CSV table of C-alpha atoms and ligand atoms in Angstrom, one decimal:
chain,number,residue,atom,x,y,z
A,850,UNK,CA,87.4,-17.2,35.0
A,851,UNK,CA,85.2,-19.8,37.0
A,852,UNK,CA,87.8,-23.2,37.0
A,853,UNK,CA,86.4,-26.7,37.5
A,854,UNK,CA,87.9,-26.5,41.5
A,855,UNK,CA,86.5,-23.0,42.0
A,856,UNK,CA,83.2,-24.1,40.4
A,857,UNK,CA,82.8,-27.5,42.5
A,858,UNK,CA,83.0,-25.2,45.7
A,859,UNK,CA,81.4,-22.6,44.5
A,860,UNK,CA,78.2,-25.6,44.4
A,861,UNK,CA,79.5,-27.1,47.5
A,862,UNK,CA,78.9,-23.6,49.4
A,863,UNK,CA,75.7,-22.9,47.4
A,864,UNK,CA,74.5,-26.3,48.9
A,865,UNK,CA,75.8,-25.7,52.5
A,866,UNK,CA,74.3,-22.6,51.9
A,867,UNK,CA,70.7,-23.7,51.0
A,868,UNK,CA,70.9,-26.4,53.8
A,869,UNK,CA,71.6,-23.0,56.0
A,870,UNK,CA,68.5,-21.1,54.7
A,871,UNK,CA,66.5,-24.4,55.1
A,872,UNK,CA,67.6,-24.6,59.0
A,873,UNK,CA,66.4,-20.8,59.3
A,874,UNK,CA,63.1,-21.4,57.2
A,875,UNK,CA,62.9,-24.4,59.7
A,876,UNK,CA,63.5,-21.6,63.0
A,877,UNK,CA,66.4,-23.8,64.0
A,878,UNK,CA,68.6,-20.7,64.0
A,879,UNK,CA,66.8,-18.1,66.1
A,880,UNK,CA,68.1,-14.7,66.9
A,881,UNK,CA,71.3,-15.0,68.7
A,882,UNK,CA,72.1,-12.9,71.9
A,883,UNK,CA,75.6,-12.8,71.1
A,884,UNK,CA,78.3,-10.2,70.7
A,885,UNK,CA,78.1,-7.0,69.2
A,886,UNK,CA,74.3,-7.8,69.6
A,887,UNK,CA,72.8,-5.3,69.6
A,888,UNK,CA,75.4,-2.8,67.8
A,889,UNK,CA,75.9,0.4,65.8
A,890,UNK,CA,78.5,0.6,63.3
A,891,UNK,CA,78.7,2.8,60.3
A,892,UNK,CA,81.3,4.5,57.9
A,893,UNK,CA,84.1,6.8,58.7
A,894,UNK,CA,85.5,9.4,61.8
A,895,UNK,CA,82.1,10.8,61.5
A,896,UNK,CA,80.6,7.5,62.7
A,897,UNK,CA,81.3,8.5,66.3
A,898,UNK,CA,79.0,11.2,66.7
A,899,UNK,CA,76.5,9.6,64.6
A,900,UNK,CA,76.8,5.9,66.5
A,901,UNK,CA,76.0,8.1,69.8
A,902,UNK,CA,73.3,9.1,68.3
A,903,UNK,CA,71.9,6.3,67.2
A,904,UNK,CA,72.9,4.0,70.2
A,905,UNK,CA,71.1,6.6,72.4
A,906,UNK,CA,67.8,5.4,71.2
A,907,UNK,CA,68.3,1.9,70.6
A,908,UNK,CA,69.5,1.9,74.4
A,909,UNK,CA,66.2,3.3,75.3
A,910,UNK,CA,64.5,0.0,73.4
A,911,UNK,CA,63.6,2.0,70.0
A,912,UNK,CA,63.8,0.8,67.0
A,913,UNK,CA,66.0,0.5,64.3
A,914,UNK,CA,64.8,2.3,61.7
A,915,UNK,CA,65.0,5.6,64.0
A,916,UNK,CA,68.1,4.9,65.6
A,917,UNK,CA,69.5,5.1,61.8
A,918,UNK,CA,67.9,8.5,61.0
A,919,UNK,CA,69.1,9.7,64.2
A,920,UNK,CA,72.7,9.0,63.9
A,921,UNK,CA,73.0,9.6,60.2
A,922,UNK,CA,71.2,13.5,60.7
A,923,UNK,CA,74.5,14.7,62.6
A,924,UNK,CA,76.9,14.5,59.6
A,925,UNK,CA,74.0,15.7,57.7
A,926,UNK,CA,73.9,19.1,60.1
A,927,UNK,CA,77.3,19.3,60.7
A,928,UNK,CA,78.9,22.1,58.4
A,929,UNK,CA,82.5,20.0,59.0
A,930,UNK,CA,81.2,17.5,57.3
A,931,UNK,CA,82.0,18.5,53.5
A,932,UNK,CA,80.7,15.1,51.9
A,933,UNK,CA,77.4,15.1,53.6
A,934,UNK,CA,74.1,17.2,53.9
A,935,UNK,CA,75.0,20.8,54.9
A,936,UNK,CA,78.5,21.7,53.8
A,937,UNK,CA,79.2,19.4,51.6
A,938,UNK,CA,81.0,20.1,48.5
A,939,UNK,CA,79.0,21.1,45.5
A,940,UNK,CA,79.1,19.7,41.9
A,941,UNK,CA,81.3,21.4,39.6
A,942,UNK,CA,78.3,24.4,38.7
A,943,UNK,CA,78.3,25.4,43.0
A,944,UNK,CA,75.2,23.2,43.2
A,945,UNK,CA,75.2,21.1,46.3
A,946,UNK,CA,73.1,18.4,45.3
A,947,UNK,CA,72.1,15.4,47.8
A,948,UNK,CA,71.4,11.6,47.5
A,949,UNK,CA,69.9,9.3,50.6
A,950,UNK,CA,68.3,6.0,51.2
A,951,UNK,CA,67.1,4.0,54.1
A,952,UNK,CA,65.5,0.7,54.7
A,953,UNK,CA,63.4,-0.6,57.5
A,954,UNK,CA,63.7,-4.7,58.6
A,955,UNK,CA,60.4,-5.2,56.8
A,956,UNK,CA,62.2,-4.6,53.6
A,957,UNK,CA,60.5,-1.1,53.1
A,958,UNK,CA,63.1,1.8,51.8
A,959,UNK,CA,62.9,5.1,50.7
A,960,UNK,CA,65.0,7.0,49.0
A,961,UNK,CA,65.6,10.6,47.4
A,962,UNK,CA,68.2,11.7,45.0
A,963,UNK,CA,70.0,15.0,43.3
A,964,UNK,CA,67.8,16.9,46.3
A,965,UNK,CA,69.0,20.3,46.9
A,966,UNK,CA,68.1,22.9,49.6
A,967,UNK,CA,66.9,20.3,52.0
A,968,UNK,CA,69.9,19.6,55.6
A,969,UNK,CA,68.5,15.8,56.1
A,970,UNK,CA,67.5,14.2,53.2
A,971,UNK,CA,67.6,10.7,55.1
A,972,UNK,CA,64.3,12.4,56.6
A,973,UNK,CA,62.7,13.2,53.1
A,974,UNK,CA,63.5,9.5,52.2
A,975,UNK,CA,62.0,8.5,55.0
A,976,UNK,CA,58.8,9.8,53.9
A,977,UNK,CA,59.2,8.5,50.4
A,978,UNK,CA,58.8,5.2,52.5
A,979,UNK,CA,56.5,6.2,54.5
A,980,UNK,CA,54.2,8.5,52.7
A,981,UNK,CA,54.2,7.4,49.4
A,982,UNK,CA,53.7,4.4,47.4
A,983,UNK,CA,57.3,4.8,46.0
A,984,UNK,CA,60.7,4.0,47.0
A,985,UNK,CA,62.5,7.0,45.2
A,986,UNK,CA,61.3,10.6,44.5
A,987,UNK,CA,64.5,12.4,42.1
A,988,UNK,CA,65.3,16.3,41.8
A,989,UNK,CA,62.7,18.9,41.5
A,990,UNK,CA,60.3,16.4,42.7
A,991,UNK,CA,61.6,15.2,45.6
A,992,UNK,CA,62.1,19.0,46.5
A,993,UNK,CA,58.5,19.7,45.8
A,994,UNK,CA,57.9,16.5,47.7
A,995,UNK,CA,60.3,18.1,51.0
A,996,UNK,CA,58.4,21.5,50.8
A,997,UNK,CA,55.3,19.9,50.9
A,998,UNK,CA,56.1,17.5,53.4
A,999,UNK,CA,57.0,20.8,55.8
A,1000,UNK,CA,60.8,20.8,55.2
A,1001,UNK,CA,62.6,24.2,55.2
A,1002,UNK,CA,64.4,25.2,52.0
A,1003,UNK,CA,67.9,26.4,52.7
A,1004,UNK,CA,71.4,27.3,51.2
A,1005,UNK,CA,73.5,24.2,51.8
A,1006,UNK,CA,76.6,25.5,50.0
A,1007,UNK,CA,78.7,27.1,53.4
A,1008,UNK,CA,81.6,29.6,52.6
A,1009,UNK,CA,84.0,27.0,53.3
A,1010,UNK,CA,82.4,24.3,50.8
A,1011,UNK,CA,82.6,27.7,48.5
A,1012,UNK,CA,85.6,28.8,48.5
A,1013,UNK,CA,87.2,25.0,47.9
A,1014,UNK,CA,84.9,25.0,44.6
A,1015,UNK,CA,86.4,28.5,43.8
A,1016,UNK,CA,89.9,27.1,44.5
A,1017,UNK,CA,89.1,23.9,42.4
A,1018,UNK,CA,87.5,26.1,39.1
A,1019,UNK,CA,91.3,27.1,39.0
A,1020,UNK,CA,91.9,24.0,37.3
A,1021,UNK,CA,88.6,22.5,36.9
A,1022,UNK,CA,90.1,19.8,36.3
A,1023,UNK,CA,88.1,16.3,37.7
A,1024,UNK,CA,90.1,13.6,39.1
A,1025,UNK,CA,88.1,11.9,41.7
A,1026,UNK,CA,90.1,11.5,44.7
A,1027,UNK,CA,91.1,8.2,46.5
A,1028,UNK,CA,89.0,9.3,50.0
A,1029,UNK,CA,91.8,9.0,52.3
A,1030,UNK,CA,90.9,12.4,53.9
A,1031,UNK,CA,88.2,10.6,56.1
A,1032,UNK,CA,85.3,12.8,55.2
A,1033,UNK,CA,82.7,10.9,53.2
A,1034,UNK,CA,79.4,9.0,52.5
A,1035,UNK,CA,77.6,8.2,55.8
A,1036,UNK,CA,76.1,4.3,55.7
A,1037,UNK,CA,74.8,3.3,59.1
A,1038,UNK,CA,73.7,0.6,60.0
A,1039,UNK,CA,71.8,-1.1,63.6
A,1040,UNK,CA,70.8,-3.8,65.2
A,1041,UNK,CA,67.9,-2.8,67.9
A,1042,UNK,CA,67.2,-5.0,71.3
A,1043,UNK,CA,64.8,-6.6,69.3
A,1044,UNK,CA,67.5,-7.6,66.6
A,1045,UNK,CA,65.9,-6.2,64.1
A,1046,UNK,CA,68.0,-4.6,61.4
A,1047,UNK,CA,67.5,-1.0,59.4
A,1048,UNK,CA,70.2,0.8,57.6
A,1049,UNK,CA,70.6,4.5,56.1
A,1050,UNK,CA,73.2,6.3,53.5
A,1051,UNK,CA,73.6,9.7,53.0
A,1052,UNK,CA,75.7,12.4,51.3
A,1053,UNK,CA,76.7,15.0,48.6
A,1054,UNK,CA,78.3,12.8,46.7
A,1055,UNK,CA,81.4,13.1,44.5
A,1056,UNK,CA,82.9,17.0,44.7
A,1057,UNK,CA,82.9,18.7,41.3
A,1058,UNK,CA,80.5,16.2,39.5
A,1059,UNK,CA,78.5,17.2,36.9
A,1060,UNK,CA,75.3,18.6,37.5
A,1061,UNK,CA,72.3,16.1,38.0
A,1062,UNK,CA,75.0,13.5,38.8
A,1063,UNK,CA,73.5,10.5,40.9
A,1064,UNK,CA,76.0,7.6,42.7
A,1065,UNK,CA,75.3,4.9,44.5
A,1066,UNK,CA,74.3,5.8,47.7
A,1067,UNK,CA,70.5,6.8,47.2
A,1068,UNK,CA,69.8,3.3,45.0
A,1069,UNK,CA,68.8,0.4,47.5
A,1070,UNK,CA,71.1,-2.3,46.2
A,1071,UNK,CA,74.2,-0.2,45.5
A,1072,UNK,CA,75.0,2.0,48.3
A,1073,UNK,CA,73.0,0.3,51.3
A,1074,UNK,CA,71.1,-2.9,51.3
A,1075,UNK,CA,69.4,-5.0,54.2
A,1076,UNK,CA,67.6,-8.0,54.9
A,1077,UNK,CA,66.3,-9.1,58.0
A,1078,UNK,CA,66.5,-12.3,58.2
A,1079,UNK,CA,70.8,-12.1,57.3
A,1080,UNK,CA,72.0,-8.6,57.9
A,1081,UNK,CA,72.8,-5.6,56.2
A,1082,UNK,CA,75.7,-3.7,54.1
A,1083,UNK,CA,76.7,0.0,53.2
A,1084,UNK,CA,78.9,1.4,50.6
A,1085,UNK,CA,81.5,4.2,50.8
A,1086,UNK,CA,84.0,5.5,47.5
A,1087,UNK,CA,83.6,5.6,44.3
A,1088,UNK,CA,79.9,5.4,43.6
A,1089,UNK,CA,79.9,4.5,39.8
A,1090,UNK,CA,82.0,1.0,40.8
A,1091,UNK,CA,79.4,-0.2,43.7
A,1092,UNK,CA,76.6,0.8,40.8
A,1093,UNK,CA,78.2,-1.4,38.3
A,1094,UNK,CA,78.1,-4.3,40.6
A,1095,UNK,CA,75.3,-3.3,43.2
A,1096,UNK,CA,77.6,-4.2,45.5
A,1097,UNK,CA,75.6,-3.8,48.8
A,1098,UNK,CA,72.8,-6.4,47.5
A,1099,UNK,CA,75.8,-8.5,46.3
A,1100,UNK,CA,77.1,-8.6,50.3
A,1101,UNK,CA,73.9,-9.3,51.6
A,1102,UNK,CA,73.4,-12.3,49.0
A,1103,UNK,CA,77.0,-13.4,49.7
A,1104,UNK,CA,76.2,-13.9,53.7
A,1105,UNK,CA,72.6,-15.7,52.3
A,1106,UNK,CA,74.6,-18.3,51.0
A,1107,UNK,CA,76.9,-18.4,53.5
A,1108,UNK,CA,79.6,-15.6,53.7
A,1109,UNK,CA,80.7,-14.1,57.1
A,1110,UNK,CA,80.4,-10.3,56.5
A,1111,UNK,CA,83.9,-10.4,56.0
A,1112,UNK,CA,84.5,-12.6,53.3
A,1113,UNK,CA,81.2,-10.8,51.6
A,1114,UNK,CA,82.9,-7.5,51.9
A,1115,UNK,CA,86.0,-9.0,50.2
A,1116,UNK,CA,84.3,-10.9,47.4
A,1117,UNK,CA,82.5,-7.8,46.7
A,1118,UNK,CA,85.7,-5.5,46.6
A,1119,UNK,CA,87.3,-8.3,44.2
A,1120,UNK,CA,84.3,-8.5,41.7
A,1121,UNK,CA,85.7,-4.4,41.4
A,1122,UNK,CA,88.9,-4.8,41.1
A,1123,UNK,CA,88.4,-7.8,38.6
A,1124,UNK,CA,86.8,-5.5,36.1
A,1125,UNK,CA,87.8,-2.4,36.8
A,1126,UNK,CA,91.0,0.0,37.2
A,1127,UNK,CA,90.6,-0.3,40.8
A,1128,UNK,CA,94.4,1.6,41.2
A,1129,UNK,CA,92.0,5.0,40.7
A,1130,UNK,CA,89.5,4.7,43.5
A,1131,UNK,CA,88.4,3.9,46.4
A,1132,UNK,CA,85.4,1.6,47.7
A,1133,UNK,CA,84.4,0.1,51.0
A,1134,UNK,CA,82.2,-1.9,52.1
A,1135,UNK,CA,80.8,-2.4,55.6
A,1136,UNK,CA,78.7,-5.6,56.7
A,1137,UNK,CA,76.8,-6.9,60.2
A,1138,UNK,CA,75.0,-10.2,59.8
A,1139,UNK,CA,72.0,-11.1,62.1
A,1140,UNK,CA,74.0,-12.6,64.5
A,1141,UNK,CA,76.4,-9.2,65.3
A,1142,UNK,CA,79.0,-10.7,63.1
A,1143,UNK,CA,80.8,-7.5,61.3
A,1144,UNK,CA,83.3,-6.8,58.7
A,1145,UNK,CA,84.5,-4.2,56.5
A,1146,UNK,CA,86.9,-4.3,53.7
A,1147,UNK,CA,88.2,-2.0,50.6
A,1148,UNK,CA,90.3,-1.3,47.9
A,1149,UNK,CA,92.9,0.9,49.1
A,1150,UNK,CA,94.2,1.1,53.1
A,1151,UNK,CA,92.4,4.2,54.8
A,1152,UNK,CA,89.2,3.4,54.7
A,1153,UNK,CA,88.0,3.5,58.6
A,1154,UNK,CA,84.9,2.7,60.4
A,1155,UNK,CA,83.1,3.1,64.0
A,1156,UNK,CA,81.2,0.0,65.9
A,1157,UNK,CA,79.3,0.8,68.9
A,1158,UNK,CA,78.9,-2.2,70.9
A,1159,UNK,CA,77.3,-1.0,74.2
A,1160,UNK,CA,80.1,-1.4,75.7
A,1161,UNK,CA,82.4,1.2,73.8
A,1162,UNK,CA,82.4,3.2,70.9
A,1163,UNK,CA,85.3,3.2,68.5
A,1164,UNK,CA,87.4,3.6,65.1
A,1165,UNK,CA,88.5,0.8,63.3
A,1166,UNK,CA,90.6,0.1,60.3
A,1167,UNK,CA,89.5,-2.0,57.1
A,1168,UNK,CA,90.9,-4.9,55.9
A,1169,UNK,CA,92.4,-3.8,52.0
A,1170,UNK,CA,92.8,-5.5,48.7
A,1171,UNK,CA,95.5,-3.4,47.1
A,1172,UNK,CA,98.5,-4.9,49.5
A,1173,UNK,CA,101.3,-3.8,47.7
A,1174,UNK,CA,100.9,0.3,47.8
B,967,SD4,C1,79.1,8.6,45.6
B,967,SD4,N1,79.6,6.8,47.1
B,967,SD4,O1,78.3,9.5,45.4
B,967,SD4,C2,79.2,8.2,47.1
B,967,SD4,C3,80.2,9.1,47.7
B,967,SD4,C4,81.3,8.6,48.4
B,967,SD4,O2,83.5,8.7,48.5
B,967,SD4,O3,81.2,7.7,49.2
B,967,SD4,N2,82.4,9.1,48.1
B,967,SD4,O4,79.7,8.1,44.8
């Protein structure tokens, strides 16, 4: 419920915040060289390895856009990884079925979903960007679409991702899992030397879904979402919430109109919890604004991320909304 009080500053910010956008029209706010500036950060223990990835080319003056796909492939790869690429869990029929997207600073993304047989899908949605006049190529054709493209076509399902399936038909029964095992979606995001700003998401999704099954984290606007000219967001959890609100697009608008990326990634979190059993799941969100600014917030404690800064490289714990558990 919107009150008189919460509605006068919600129009006092909106103001601020249109003022703001007018000074940056304006170019009174150029590109700061600031902390954090420029930075890797991105969702999860398996950030590490990723971030090195990615920072190794951004250190070398690349761009962006290919320090993302970079650090996101390793998770992809890695057969330890059993919410991402190869190895990760399988839907419910032993199908492990894939969803990616990534977006450049220009505002171009691409994005494939329910891919199977392909170990980096960020790399097929990269083409969908880049080699097609679509953002998002879906199932059979955005296999087609790999095989063509010169992608191999390989069994992702490893024994170990089998043999939890086998142990799960036991009871077959589907509870999604709060994800405080820290294995899960990838979302990655960079600011190059430039300061421009590109962002990826990539994984297998929920284990045991049905089959054909899409979340969040292949549709630009739920699962990852970036603009230039304020910063970028990634989602982790329970894909069907972040759908429901497209909560990425929501933190990005949020730190538009004003937000730091830490009060964004907590309005975002509360619009979930507002409307939905939020004592079921999990969902994170993970924010950098143009200036380095970060932040990172979820529903239940244990949701972790990694920031490469230049300087180091490490874990980090989110800020959560369910205080009382
Ligand atoms: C999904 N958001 O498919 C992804 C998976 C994930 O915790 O992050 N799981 O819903």
């Amino acid at each position: 419920m919107i009150n008189r009080r919460k509605f006068l500053l919600a129009t006092t910010l909106a103001s601020a915040a249109s003022m703001l956008n007018l000074k940056r029209a304006a170019g009174k706010f150029s590109v700061q060289k600031g902390k954090g500036k420029p930075m890797v950060i991105s969702t999860w223990n398996h950030g590490m390895p990723a971030n090195e990835a990615a920072w190794k080319i951004i250190e070398a003056g690349g761009k962006a856009i290919d320090a993302v796909e970079a650090g996101v492939k390793v998770p992809e790869s890695d057969p330890e990884s059993n919410s991402v690429g190869y190895g990760g869990y399988p839907d419910r029929d032993g199908n492990v079925t894939l969803d990616a997207c990534i977006m450049d600073e220009t505002g171009n993304c691409g994005s494939v979903s329910f891919l199977q047989h392909i170990v980096h899908p960020i790399s097929v949605a990269r083409k969908v960007m880049e080699n097609t006049p679509h953002v998002m190529l879906s199932g059979e054709g955005a296999l087609k679409f790999a095989l063509d493209q010169g992608f191999k076509k390989e069994n992702l399902l490893t024994d170990k991702a089998k043999a939890a399936w086998v142990k799960w038909l036991e009871s077959g029964k589907y509870k999604p899992m709060i994800n405080k095992e820290n294995h899960d979606t990838i979302g990655l995001l960079v600011i190059d030397q430039k300061g421009d700003i590109s962002g990826a998401c990539t994984t297998s999704g929920l284990a045991w879904k049905y089959y054909g099954r899409v979340g969040d984290s292949p549709i630009i606007g739920a699962g990852m979402f970036v603009d230039n000219e304020v910063g970028g967001a990634v989602a982790t959890g329970m894909g069907e919430a972040v759908l429901k609100t497209l909560g990425t697009f929501l933190v990005v608008e949020l730190m538009r109109n004003g937000a730091t990326p830490q009060e964004a990634c907590e309005e975002a979190v509360k619009r979930i919890a507002a409307k939905q059993n939020a004592k079921d799941f999990q969902v994170g969100y993970l924010a950098l604004d143009k200036s380095g600014n970060h932040g990172a917030h979820c529903i239940h404690k244990g949701f972790s991320y990694a920031l490469h800064n230049g300087v180091q490289n490490k874990m980090h714990d989110a800020s959560f909304h369910l205080k009382d558990e």
